[in-house]
Amino acid sequence: MEKTLHGWVNNVKRVGKIIFFEVIDNLSLKPVTVVIKKGNEDLWNKALSVKIGCAIEIKGFVPKKIISKRGREIHATNIVILSSPLEPLPIDVTGKTGAMLDTYIDYRYIALRLPKFRAIFKIRAGIVRAAREFLENEGFIEIHTPKIAGAGAEGGATVFTLKYFEKTAFLSQSPQLYKQMMIASLPRVYEITPYFRAEKFNTPRHLNESWGIDVEMGFIDSEEDVMILLEKLIRHIFSYVIKNYRNELEILGRDKIKIPSLPFPRLTYDEVLSILEEKGLKIKWGEDLDSEAERTLGDIMAKRGHEVYFITKYPWSAKPFYIMCEKDISRAFDLDYIGLELASGGQREHRYDVLKENMIKKGLDPQDFSFYTEAFKFGMPPHGGFGLGLDRLTMVVVGAANIREVVLFPRDRTRLIP
Ligand code: AMO
């Protein structure tokens, strides 16, 4: 059977009168072995000039009996070198010698010729596809809200400012305010969106540009409705990836991952504090859980057989103004996976007067947010939602220790290029 192959040469070997290339094509995880036997002088000379890293077109036929261990083989009848590397490749695409994470990021566009990196970014794309599929089936509509904003949603200190003609604008920290405003007319919305946050710390779990799957739904009874949807979404994503990315998971050593079973445990904030106190970790009531507290709790929960769990009933002092509050307790929750916060959300305050009072209690001037509060005057139903960190979810699915492994071109405190 005649075949045309387009791809990049990941390895070249000559054994006596035969030349072998390994060519990575399309989105495949395994290279094709291209075989050139001495006989046709033109073809042989062309093959001799092929180097690792070339972009190439091969015409040839698939032999009746495939000898290559990888199972894909073409015997070439014609070779066209489309582009030859100007220098030796900065990454070993044969896969024999590894490199530092920074090198892989600097040369991501070459690293993606290696199966491991293809597997990670194929799974990431699959997670997005699974989320869309699930949310569309649940009656959600995809929206796109501004990333240049006039007000920050998630707190002043972590906002990037930019000059916007005569005014100062902000890069959107989250679509929070806009997705809520949509609930005045669309009962179920979602957005897959970047978050820009000027957080100063450099950690394996934070970036200054991260991506979220943001969901908002109206006509809810309580935050429990939102948590039930999030549980189903997480399970759908796991099952989609397990079903469609078996080979990718195997390459990453993640073929044993399981769909978390229902219901995900719900621990109240107070319960978490007493569990941590038993381990000698004292958190003052009202404070948010830091990474150390999250990790300690993650270990304890994993030992109890729960990788994924909710933390509910946070003190309102630890949560943003838009979350509904009853006495000191908020209707917010977090979803953690072995100590890594994957999502947070809750029921929102939908009553116009209470919302404005809450803003004042948090030291905000409602006047600065009037474009948002206006939407609450005209029949805003009870509503809630969540933001699910896409990068962090990808980390736990592919088993990455550093968030930078699952983001093509990460933005952190020190990295602005490529
Ligand atoms: P929150 O600020 O908790 O909530 O963000 C939601 C989720 O997004 C991810 N995330 C990040 N991932 C990497 N680097 C960061 N700097 C970063 N910041 C956030 C986390 C986190 O759980 N508006 C609310 C959501 C809502 O209530 O609907 C919000 O943004 O996985």
Tab-separated table of C-alpha atoms and ligand atoms in Angstrom:
chain	number	residue	atom	x	y	z
A	1	MET	CA	0.000	0.000	0.000
A	2	GLU	CA	1.380	3.440	-1.094
A	3	LYS	CA	1.666	5.977	1.721
A	4	THR	CA	2.789	9.563	2.237
A	5	LEU	CA	4.242	10.452	5.617
A	6	HIS	CA	4.879	13.969	6.938
A	7	GLY	CA	6.779	14.515	10.168
A	8	TRP	CA	10.073	15.103	11.946
A	9	VAL	CA	13.066	12.821	12.138
A	10	ASN	CA	13.690	11.805	15.759
A	11	ASN	CA	16.480	9.336	15.056
A	12	VAL	CA	18.716	8.159	12.219
A	13	LYS	CA	20.608	4.875	12.158
A	14	ARG	CA	22.681	3.172	9.498
A	15	VAL	CA	23.276	-0.549	9.635
A	16	GLY	CA	25.392	-1.646	6.631
A	17	LYS	CA	23.190	-1.352	3.553
A	18	ILE	CA	20.092	-0.144	5.362
A	19	ILE	CA	19.243	3.291	6.775
A	20	PHE	CA	16.490	3.684	9.383
A	21	PHE	CA	14.744	6.894	10.384
A	22	GLU	CA	12.314	7.319	13.213
A	23	VAL	CA	9.710	9.857	12.107
A	24	ILE	CA	7.136	11.326	14.485
A	25	ASP	CA	3.974	12.303	12.604
A	26	ASN	CA	0.533	13.796	13.328
A	27	LEU	CA	-0.373	13.401	17.014
A	28	SER	CA	1.102	9.930	17.285
A	29	LEU	CA	2.962	8.721	20.353
A	30	LYS	CA	5.099	6.207	18.487
A	31	PRO	CA	7.414	7.139	15.633
A	32	VAL	CA	7.180	5.400	12.267
A	33	THR	CA	10.264	3.435	11.275
A	34	VAL	CA	11.278	4.420	7.741
A	35	VAL	CA	13.492	1.911	5.955
A	36	ILE	CA	15.769	2.737	2.996
A	37	LYS	CA	17.681	-0.109	1.383
A	38	LYS	CA	20.723	0.473	-0.787
A	39	GLY	CA	19.931	-0.030	-4.483
A	40	ASN	CA	18.476	3.200	-5.783
A	41	GLU	CA	21.448	5.558	-5.680
A	42	ASP	CA	19.460	8.813	-5.704
A	43	LEU	CA	17.300	7.669	-2.834
A	44	TRP	CA	20.298	6.364	-0.884
A	45	ASN	CA	22.190	9.655	-1.255
A	46	LYS	CA	19.107	11.620	-0.189
A	47	ALA	CA	18.757	9.365	2.844
A	48	LEU	CA	22.402	9.954	3.759
A	49	SER	CA	21.735	13.708	3.959
A	50	VAL	CA	18.799	13.365	6.388
A	51	LYS	CA	19.609	14.553	9.927
A	52	ILE	CA	17.870	14.299	13.276
A	53	GLY	CA	15.394	17.190	13.435
A	54	CYS	CA	14.569	17.427	9.709
A	55	ALA	CA	10.982	18.085	8.663
A	56	ILE	CA	10.429	15.514	5.985
A	57	GLU	CA	8.052	14.024	3.411
A	58	ILE	CA	8.372	10.320	2.734
A	59	LYS	CA	6.566	8.365	0.068
A	60	GLY	CA	6.713	4.629	0.331
A	61	PHE	CA	4.815	1.447	1.058
A	62	VAL	CA	3.903	-0.469	4.172
A	63	PRO	CA	5.550	-3.917	3.987
A	64	LYS	CA	3.464	-7.062	4.357
A	65	LYS	CA	5.505	-8.085	7.372
A	66	ILE	CA	6.343	-5.302	9.844
A	67	ILE	CA	9.640	-5.890	11.626
A	68	SER	CA	9.799	-2.683	13.713
A	69	LYS	CA	9.030	-3.319	17.382
A	70	ARG	CA	6.930	-0.161	17.459
A	71	GLY	CA	4.578	-1.609	14.851
A	72	ARG	CA	4.666	1.200	12.273
A	73	GLU	CA	6.952	0.906	9.266
A	74	ILE	CA	7.348	2.364	5.764
A	75	HIS	CA	9.828	1.395	3.071
A	76	ALA	CA	10.695	4.644	1.315
A	77	THR	CA	10.507	5.156	-2.441
A	78	ASN	CA	10.942	8.933	-2.296
A	79	ILE	CA	12.318	11.395	0.283
A	80	VAL	CA	11.867	15.174	0.337
A	81	ILE	CA	13.676	17.151	3.023
A	82	LEU	CA	11.288	20.055	3.646
A	83	SER	CA	13.453	21.785	6.245
A	84	SER	CA	16.806	20.900	7.731
A	85	PRO	CA	17.873	22.079	11.238
A	86	LEU	CA	20.403	24.915	11.207
A	87	GLU	CA	21.974	23.744	14.479
A	88	PRO	CA	21.978	20.577	16.582
A	89	LEU	CA	18.695	20.263	18.491
A	90	PRO	CA	18.808	21.631	22.087
A	91	ILE	CA	16.754	18.632	23.262
A	92	ASP	CA	17.571	14.978	22.698
A	93	VAL	CA	14.554	13.848	20.639
A	94	THR	CA	15.752	10.253	20.664
A	95	GLY	CA	14.569	10.328	24.285
A	96	LYS	CA	17.800	8.855	25.627
A	97	THR	CA	19.033	11.918	27.538
A	98	GLY	CA	16.653	13.969	29.645
A	99	ALA	CA	16.841	17.739	30.213
A	100	MET	CA	15.851	20.242	32.908
A	101	LEU	CA	12.228	21.414	33.046
A	102	ASP	CA	13.391	24.926	32.098
A	103	THR	CA	14.988	23.610	28.906
A	104	TYR	CA	11.827	21.752	27.980
A	105	ILE	CA	9.837	24.974	28.472
A	106	ASP	CA	12.331	27.086	26.518
A	107	TYR	CA	12.111	24.631	23.635
A	108	ARG	CA	8.559	23.404	24.125
A	109	TYR	CA	8.032	23.394	20.371
A	110	ILE	CA	10.688	20.700	20.042
A	111	ALA	CA	9.913	18.876	23.299
A	112	LEU	CA	6.497	18.106	21.812
A	113	ARG	CA	8.208	15.746	19.371
A	114	LEU	CA	8.708	13.426	22.373
A	115	PRO	CA	5.888	11.038	23.368
A	116	LYS	CA	5.777	12.087	27.044
A	117	PHE	CA	5.047	15.730	26.256
A	118	ARG	CA	2.614	14.857	23.485
A	119	ALA	CA	0.769	12.678	26.014
A	120	ILE	CA	0.494	15.502	28.577
A	121	PHE	CA	-0.839	18.087	26.143
A	122	LYS	CA	-3.173	15.634	24.403
A	123	ILE	CA	-4.691	14.802	27.796
A	124	ARG	CA	-4.973	18.498	28.655
A	125	ALA	CA	-6.916	19.083	25.421
A	126	GLY	CA	-9.027	16.012	26.232
A	127	ILE	CA	-9.904	17.421	29.661
A	128	VAL	CA	-11.187	20.611	28.018
A	129	ARG	CA	-13.172	18.581	25.471
A	130	ALA	CA	-14.658	16.415	28.234
A	131	ALA	CA	-15.641	19.473	30.291
A	132	ARG	CA	-17.337	21.104	27.291
A	133	GLU	CA	-19.151	17.901	26.395
A	134	PHE	CA	-20.430	17.469	29.959
A	135	LEU	CA	-21.497	21.077	30.497
A	136	GLU	CA	-23.227	21.365	27.098
A	137	ASN	CA	-25.184	18.180	27.905
A	138	GLU	CA	-26.210	19.724	31.220
A	139	GLY	CA	-27.698	22.739	29.416
A	140	PHE	CA	-24.853	25.250	29.920
A	141	ILE	CA	-23.937	27.833	27.291
A	142	GLU	CA	-20.304	28.840	26.709
A	143	ILE	CA	-19.631	32.554	27.190
A	144	HIS	CA	-16.626	34.826	26.672
A	145	THR	CA	-16.226	37.747	29.050
A	146	PRO	CA	-13.705	40.628	28.972
A	147	LYS	CA	-10.139	40.035	30.054
A	148	ILE	CA	-9.487	43.775	30.217
A	149	ALA	CA	-11.489	44.839	33.235
A	150	GLY	CA	-12.430	47.996	35.073
A	151	ALA	CA	-12.468	46.304	38.522
A	152	GLY	CA	-10.800	43.270	40.096
A	153	ALA	CA	-12.955	40.463	41.498
A	154	GLU	CA	-10.598	38.515	43.723
A	155	GLY	CA	-8.831	41.135	45.834
A	156	GLY	CA	-6.762	44.223	45.169
A	157	ALA	CA	-3.256	42.977	45.937
A	158	THR	CA	-3.125	40.371	43.191
A	159	VAL	CA	-4.265	42.459	40.275
A	160	PHE	CA	-2.129	43.437	37.274
A	161	THR	CA	-2.798	46.989	36.161
A	162	LEU	CA	-2.360	48.321	32.673
A	163	LYS	CA	-2.597	51.669	30.985
A	164	TYR	CA	-5.842	51.847	29.055
A	165	PHE	CA	-5.745	55.122	27.115
A	166	GLU	CA	-6.558	57.786	29.739
A	167	LYS	CA	-7.609	55.243	32.393
A	168	THR	CA	-6.085	52.456	34.462
A	169	ALA	CA	-7.468	49.010	33.703
A	170	PHE	CA	-6.855	45.542	35.148
A	171	LEU	CA	-6.195	42.136	33.675
A	172	SER	CA	-9.098	39.905	34.638
A	173	GLN	CA	-8.356	37.805	37.756
A	174	SER	CA	-11.448	35.689	37.031
A	175	PRO	CA	-14.741	36.000	35.126
A	176	GLN	CA	-16.523	36.010	38.494
A	177	LEU	CA	-18.480	39.265	38.222
A	178	TYR	CA	-19.461	38.791	34.577
A	179	LYS	CA	-20.543	35.169	34.913
A	180	GLN	CA	-22.788	36.199	37.821
A	181	MET	CA	-24.259	39.105	35.820
A	182	MET	CA	-25.204	36.604	33.099
A	183	ILE	CA	-27.481	34.804	35.568
A	184	ALA	CA	-29.889	37.737	35.234
A	185	SER	CA	-30.865	36.242	31.860
A	186	LEU	CA	-29.090	32.934	31.177
A	187	PRO	CA	-29.610	30.321	33.909
A	188	ARG	CA	-26.496	28.218	33.158
A	189	VAL	CA	-23.204	29.559	31.790
A	190	TYR	CA	-19.583	28.438	31.609
A	191	GLU	CA	-16.313	29.891	30.398
A	192	ILE	CA	-12.898	28.339	29.836
A	193	THR	CA	-10.669	31.261	30.534
A	194	PRO	CA	-7.292	32.587	31.647
A	195	TYR	CA	-6.894	34.113	35.129
A	196	PHE	CA	-4.248	36.793	35.553
A	197	ARG	CA	-2.994	37.170	39.109
A	198	ALA	CA	-0.070	39.216	40.369
A	199	GLU	CA	0.725	36.725	43.144
A	200	LYS	CA	4.366	37.224	44.058
A	201	PHE	CA	5.221	33.721	45.210
A	202	ASN	CA	6.899	31.164	42.984
A	203	THR	CA	5.554	27.695	43.839
A	204	PRO	CA	5.019	24.403	41.971
A	205	ARG	CA	1.252	25.013	42.129
A	206	HIS	CA	0.846	28.696	41.204
A	207	LEU	CA	1.228	30.660	37.985
A	208	ASN	CA	0.554	34.304	37.210
A	209	GLU	CA	-1.450	33.272	34.172
A	210	SER	CA	-3.514	30.167	34.843
A	211	TRP	CA	-6.638	28.708	33.224
A	212	GLY	CA	-9.960	27.913	34.780
A	213	ILE	CA	-13.185	26.175	33.887
A	214	ASP	CA	-15.697	28.619	35.322
A	215	VAL	CA	-19.309	27.652	35.875
A	216	GLU	CA	-22.316	29.602	37.152
A	217	MET	CA	-25.867	28.318	37.609
A	218	GLY	CA	-29.113	29.986	38.664
A	219	PHE	CA	-32.188	28.828	40.574
A	220	ILE	CA	-30.231	26.720	43.074
A	221	ASP	CA	-31.421	25.730	46.555
A	222	SER	CA	-27.951	25.869	48.108
A	223	GLU	CA	-24.246	25.397	47.377
A	224	GLU	CA	-24.889	21.643	47.563
A	225	ASP	CA	-26.462	21.812	44.048
A	226	VAL	CA	-23.201	23.293	42.756
A	227	MET	CA	-21.084	20.661	44.523
A	228	ILE	CA	-23.170	17.866	43.006
A	229	LEU	CA	-22.546	19.305	39.534
A	230	LEU	CA	-18.806	19.643	40.203
A	231	GLU	CA	-18.597	16.025	41.403
A	232	LYS	CA	-20.271	14.849	38.223
A	233	LEU	CA	-17.999	17.017	36.083
A	234	ILE	CA	-14.838	15.655	37.741
A	235	ARG	CA	-16.043	12.087	37.319
A	236	HIS	CA	-16.933	12.685	33.664
A	237	ILE	CA	-13.480	14.148	32.974
A	238	PHE	CA	-11.691	11.207	34.636
A	239	SER	CA	-13.811	8.664	32.821
A	240	TYR	CA	-13.363	10.443	29.452
A	241	VAL	CA	-9.585	10.546	29.862
A	242	ILE	CA	-9.374	6.921	31.017
A	243	LYS	CA	-11.499	5.816	28.048
A	244	ASN	CA	-9.872	7.913	25.316
A	245	TYR	CA	-6.252	8.332	26.444
A	246	ARG	CA	-5.206	4.845	27.514
A	247	ASN	CA	-1.861	4.928	25.660
A	248	GLU	CA	-1.093	8.460	26.859
A	249	LEU	CA	-1.788	7.498	30.486
A	250	GLU	CA	0.410	4.425	30.109
A	251	ILE	CA	3.355	6.475	28.799
A	252	LEU	CA	2.984	8.722	31.872
A	253	GLY	CA	2.703	5.753	34.253
A	254	ARG	CA	-0.859	6.837	35.103
A	255	ASP	CA	-2.754	3.840	33.734
A	256	LYS	CA	-3.907	2.952	37.260
A	257	ILE	CA	-5.860	6.182	37.897
A	258	LYS	CA	-9.437	5.643	38.972
A	259	ILE	CA	-12.646	7.633	38.691
A	260	PRO	CA	-13.276	9.036	42.210
A	261	SER	CA	-16.381	7.438	43.687
A	262	LEU	CA	-19.510	9.287	44.810
A	263	PRO	CA	-20.158	11.096	47.005
A	264	PHE	CA	-16.902	12.983	47.525
A	265	PRO	CA	-16.546	13.419	51.306
A	266	ARG	CA	-17.611	16.805	52.675
A	267	LEU	CA	-15.576	18.076	55.621
A	268	THR	CA	-16.594	21.280	57.306
A	269	TYR	CA	-13.916	23.882	57.976
A	270	ASP	CA	-14.379	23.257	61.720
A	271	GLU	CA	-13.800	19.531	61.223
A	272	VAL	CA	-10.657	20.275	59.228
A	273	LEU	CA	-9.341	22.485	62.032
A	274	SER	CA	-9.785	19.751	64.618
A	275	ILE	CA	-8.236	17.077	62.321
A	276	LEU	CA	-5.217	19.350	61.844
A	277	GLU	CA	-4.992	20.181	65.526
A	278	GLU	CA	-4.708	16.466	66.325
A	279	LYS	CA	-1.615	16.508	64.056
A	280	GLY	CA	-0.235	19.498	65.964
A	281	LEU	CA	-1.097	22.074	63.307
A	282	LYS	CA	-3.022	24.957	64.803
A	283	ILE	CA	-5.000	27.266	62.490
A	284	LYS	CA	-6.721	30.308	63.958
A	285	TRP	CA	-10.471	30.164	63.298
A	286	GLY	CA	-11.278	32.502	60.442
A	287	GLU	CA	-7.997	32.097	58.587
A	288	ASP	CA	-7.672	30.416	55.209
A	289	LEU	CA	-5.836	27.084	54.986
A	290	ASP	CA	-2.271	27.517	53.765
A	291	SER	CA	-0.411	25.016	51.555
A	292	GLU	CA	1.056	23.172	54.556
A	293	ALA	CA	-2.387	22.723	56.109
A	294	GLU	CA	-3.803	21.602	52.748
A	295	ARG	CA	-1.025	19.039	52.297
A	296	THR	CA	-1.317	17.635	55.836
A	297	LEU	CA	-5.066	17.224	55.398
A	298	GLY	CA	-4.464	15.657	51.963
A	299	ASP	CA	-2.194	12.989	53.498
A	300	ILE	CA	-4.721	12.201	56.215
A	301	MET	CA	-7.592	11.941	53.728
A	302	ALA	CA	-5.534	9.790	51.327
A	303	LYS	CA	-4.799	7.374	54.201
A	304	ARG	CA	-8.550	7.199	54.789
A	305	GLY	CA	-8.988	6.241	51.129
A	306	HIS	CA	-10.212	9.606	49.822
A	307	GLU	CA	-8.131	11.422	47.239
A	308	VAL	CA	-10.823	13.995	46.419
A	309	TYR	CA	-12.887	15.810	49.055
A	310	PHE	CA	-14.777	19.037	49.666
A	311	ILE	CA	-14.139	21.511	52.470
A	312	THR	CA	-17.352	23.375	53.299
A	313	LYS	CA	-18.698	26.078	55.609
A	314	TYR	CA	-15.646	28.341	55.513
A	315	PRO	CA	-15.657	31.413	57.738
A	316	TRP	CA	-16.815	34.360	55.656
A	317	SER	CA	-13.678	36.247	56.699
A	318	ALA	CA	-11.627	33.862	54.511
A	319	LYS	CA	-13.852	34.234	51.448
A	320	PRO	CA	-14.656	37.014	48.940
A	321	PHE	CA	-17.509	39.530	49.174
A	322	TYR	CA	-19.711	37.851	46.567
A	323	ILE	CA	-20.126	34.659	48.613
A	324	MET	CA	-23.354	34.367	50.635
A	325	CYS	CA	-22.836	34.629	54.364
A	326	GLU	CA	-24.927	33.467	57.333
A	327	LYS	CA	-23.696	34.907	60.618
A	328	ASP	CA	-19.920	34.296	60.303
A	329	ILE	CA	-20.181	31.247	58.064
A	330	SER	CA	-20.042	31.398	54.281
A	331	ARG	CA	-21.707	29.203	51.722
A	332	ALA	CA	-18.322	28.636	50.059
A	333	PHE	CA	-16.505	25.366	49.421
A	334	ASP	CA	-13.170	24.172	48.098
A	335	LEU	CA	-12.469	20.919	46.286
A	336	ASP	CA	-9.060	19.411	47.069
A	337	TYR	CA	-7.158	16.492	45.524
A	338	ILE	CA	-4.557	15.048	47.925
A	339	GLY	CA	-3.850	18.454	49.393
A	340	LEU	CA	-4.013	20.458	46.173
A	341	GLU	CA	-6.928	22.867	45.835
A	342	LEU	CA	-8.505	22.155	42.454
A	343	ALA	CA	-11.620	24.314	42.673
A	344	SER	CA	-13.487	26.748	44.816
A	345	GLY	CA	-17.021	28.017	44.633
A	346	GLY	CA	-20.228	28.481	46.522
A	347	GLN	CA	-23.610	30.124	46.657
A	348	ARG	CA	-23.494	33.849	45.922
A	349	GLU	CA	-25.269	36.720	47.588
A	350	HIS	CA	-28.056	37.606	45.129
A	351	ARG	CA	-29.965	40.158	47.291
A	352	TYR	CA	-29.023	43.641	46.102
A	353	ASP	CA	-29.008	45.367	49.513
A	354	VAL	CA	-27.173	42.586	51.332
A	355	LEU	CA	-24.586	42.393	48.541
A	356	LYS	CA	-23.827	46.105	48.919
A	357	GLU	CA	-23.607	45.791	52.703
A	358	ASN	CA	-21.213	42.854	52.314
A	359	MET	CA	-18.978	44.878	50.023
A	360	ILE	CA	-18.762	47.608	52.630
A	361	LYS	CA	-17.953	45.005	55.321
A	362	LYS	CA	-15.044	43.850	53.142
A	363	GLY	CA	-13.797	47.432	52.818
A	364	LEU	CA	-14.908	47.859	49.195
A	365	ASP	CA	-16.769	50.817	47.762
A	366	PRO	CA	-19.951	49.506	46.044
A	367	GLN	CA	-19.731	52.538	43.750
A	368	ASP	CA	-16.623	50.976	42.131
A	369	PHE	CA	-18.694	47.899	41.266
A	370	SER	CA	-21.963	49.573	40.232
A	371	PHE	CA	-21.761	47.984	36.736
A	372	TYR	CA	-22.035	44.646	38.574
A	373	THR	CA	-24.489	45.448	41.365
A	374	GLU	CA	-26.940	46.999	38.815
A	375	ALA	CA	-27.511	43.491	37.421
A	376	PHE	CA	-28.917	42.463	40.817
A	377	LYS	CA	-31.801	44.948	40.652
A	378	PHE	CA	-33.893	43.230	37.980
A	379	GLY	CA	-34.813	39.737	39.138
A	380	MET	CA	-31.507	38.066	39.981
A	381	PRO	CA	-32.277	34.476	41.092
A	382	PRO	CA	-30.377	32.586	43.812
A	383	HIS	CA	-27.250	31.272	42.121
A	384	GLY	CA	-23.843	29.721	42.601
A	385	GLY	CA	-20.888	28.312	40.746
A	386	PHE	CA	-17.240	27.400	40.856
A	387	GLY	CA	-13.860	27.963	39.265
A	388	LEU	CA	-12.000	24.725	38.523
A	389	GLY	CA	-8.259	25.188	37.892
A	390	LEU	CA	-7.556	23.544	34.539
A	391	ASP	CA	-3.779	23.471	35.022
A	392	ARG	CA	-4.073	21.900	38.467
A	393	LEU	CA	-6.619	19.355	37.289
A	394	THR	CA	-4.284	18.402	34.439
A	395	MET	CA	-1.422	18.071	36.974
A	396	VAL	CA	-3.296	15.515	39.051
A	397	VAL	CA	-4.529	13.541	36.034
A	398	VAL	CA	-1.078	13.272	34.405
A	399	GLY	CA	0.773	13.014	37.727
A	400	ALA	CA	2.915	16.166	37.337
A	401	ALA	CA	4.678	17.563	40.407
A	402	ASN	CA	5.038	21.052	38.923
A	403	ILE	CA	2.269	23.081	37.265
A	404	ARG	CA	4.800	24.249	34.647
A	405	GLU	CA	4.905	20.723	33.214
A	406	VAL	CA	1.315	21.006	31.990
A	407	VAL	CA	1.348	24.574	30.637
A	408	LEU	CA	2.930	25.143	27.225
A	409	PHE	CA	4.498	28.520	27.990
A	410	PRO	CA	4.112	29.206	31.726
A	411	ARG	CA	4.051	32.712	33.144
A	412	ASP	CA	5.595	33.005	36.610
A	413	ARG	CA	7.435	35.686	38.549
A	414	THR	CA	10.608	35.186	36.528
A	415	ARG	CA	9.377	33.842	33.203
A	416	LEU	CA	7.860	36.088	30.555
A	417	ILE	CA	9.283	34.402	27.432
A	418	PRO	CA	8.886	32.349	25.320
B	1	AMO	P1	-10.088	30.798	43.202
B	1	AMO	O1	-9.340	32.052	43.388
B	1	AMO	O2	-10.038	29.803	44.316
B	1	AMO	O3	-11.638	31.094	42.967
B	1	AMO	O4	-9.627	30.107	41.842
B	1	AMO	C1	-10.276	28.942	41.363
B	1	AMO	C2	-9.270	27.852	41.081
B	1	AMO	O5	-8.352	28.290	40.089
B	1	AMO	C3	-7.058	27.765	40.337
B	1	AMO	N1	-6.134	28.875	40.554
B	1	AMO	C4	-4.836	28.855	40.190
B	1	AMO	N2	-4.084	27.906	39.597
B	1	AMO	C5	-2.785	28.182	39.402
B	1	AMO	N3	-2.188	29.344	39.731
B	1	AMO	C6	-2.898	30.330	40.335
B	1	AMO	N4	-2.304	31.477	40.655
B	1	AMO	C7	-4.288	30.110	40.589
B	1	AMO	N5	-5.281	30.838	41.137
B	1	AMO	C8	-6.378	30.069	41.102
B	1	AMO	C9	-7.173	26.895	41.582
B	1	AMO	C10	-8.405	27.460	42.268
B	1	AMO	O6	-9.042	26.514	43.075
B	1	AMO	N6	-14.063	33.275	41.398
B	1	AMO	C11	-13.651	32.128	42.192
B	1	AMO	C12	-14.327	30.863	41.756
B	1	AMO	C13	-15.821	30.845	42.010
B	1	AMO	O7	-16.219	31.103	43.159
B	1	AMO	O8	-16.576	30.560	41.071
B	1	AMO	C14	-12.138	31.987	42.084
B	1	AMO	O9	-11.495	32.521	41.212
B	1	AMO	O10	-7.390	25.559	41.153
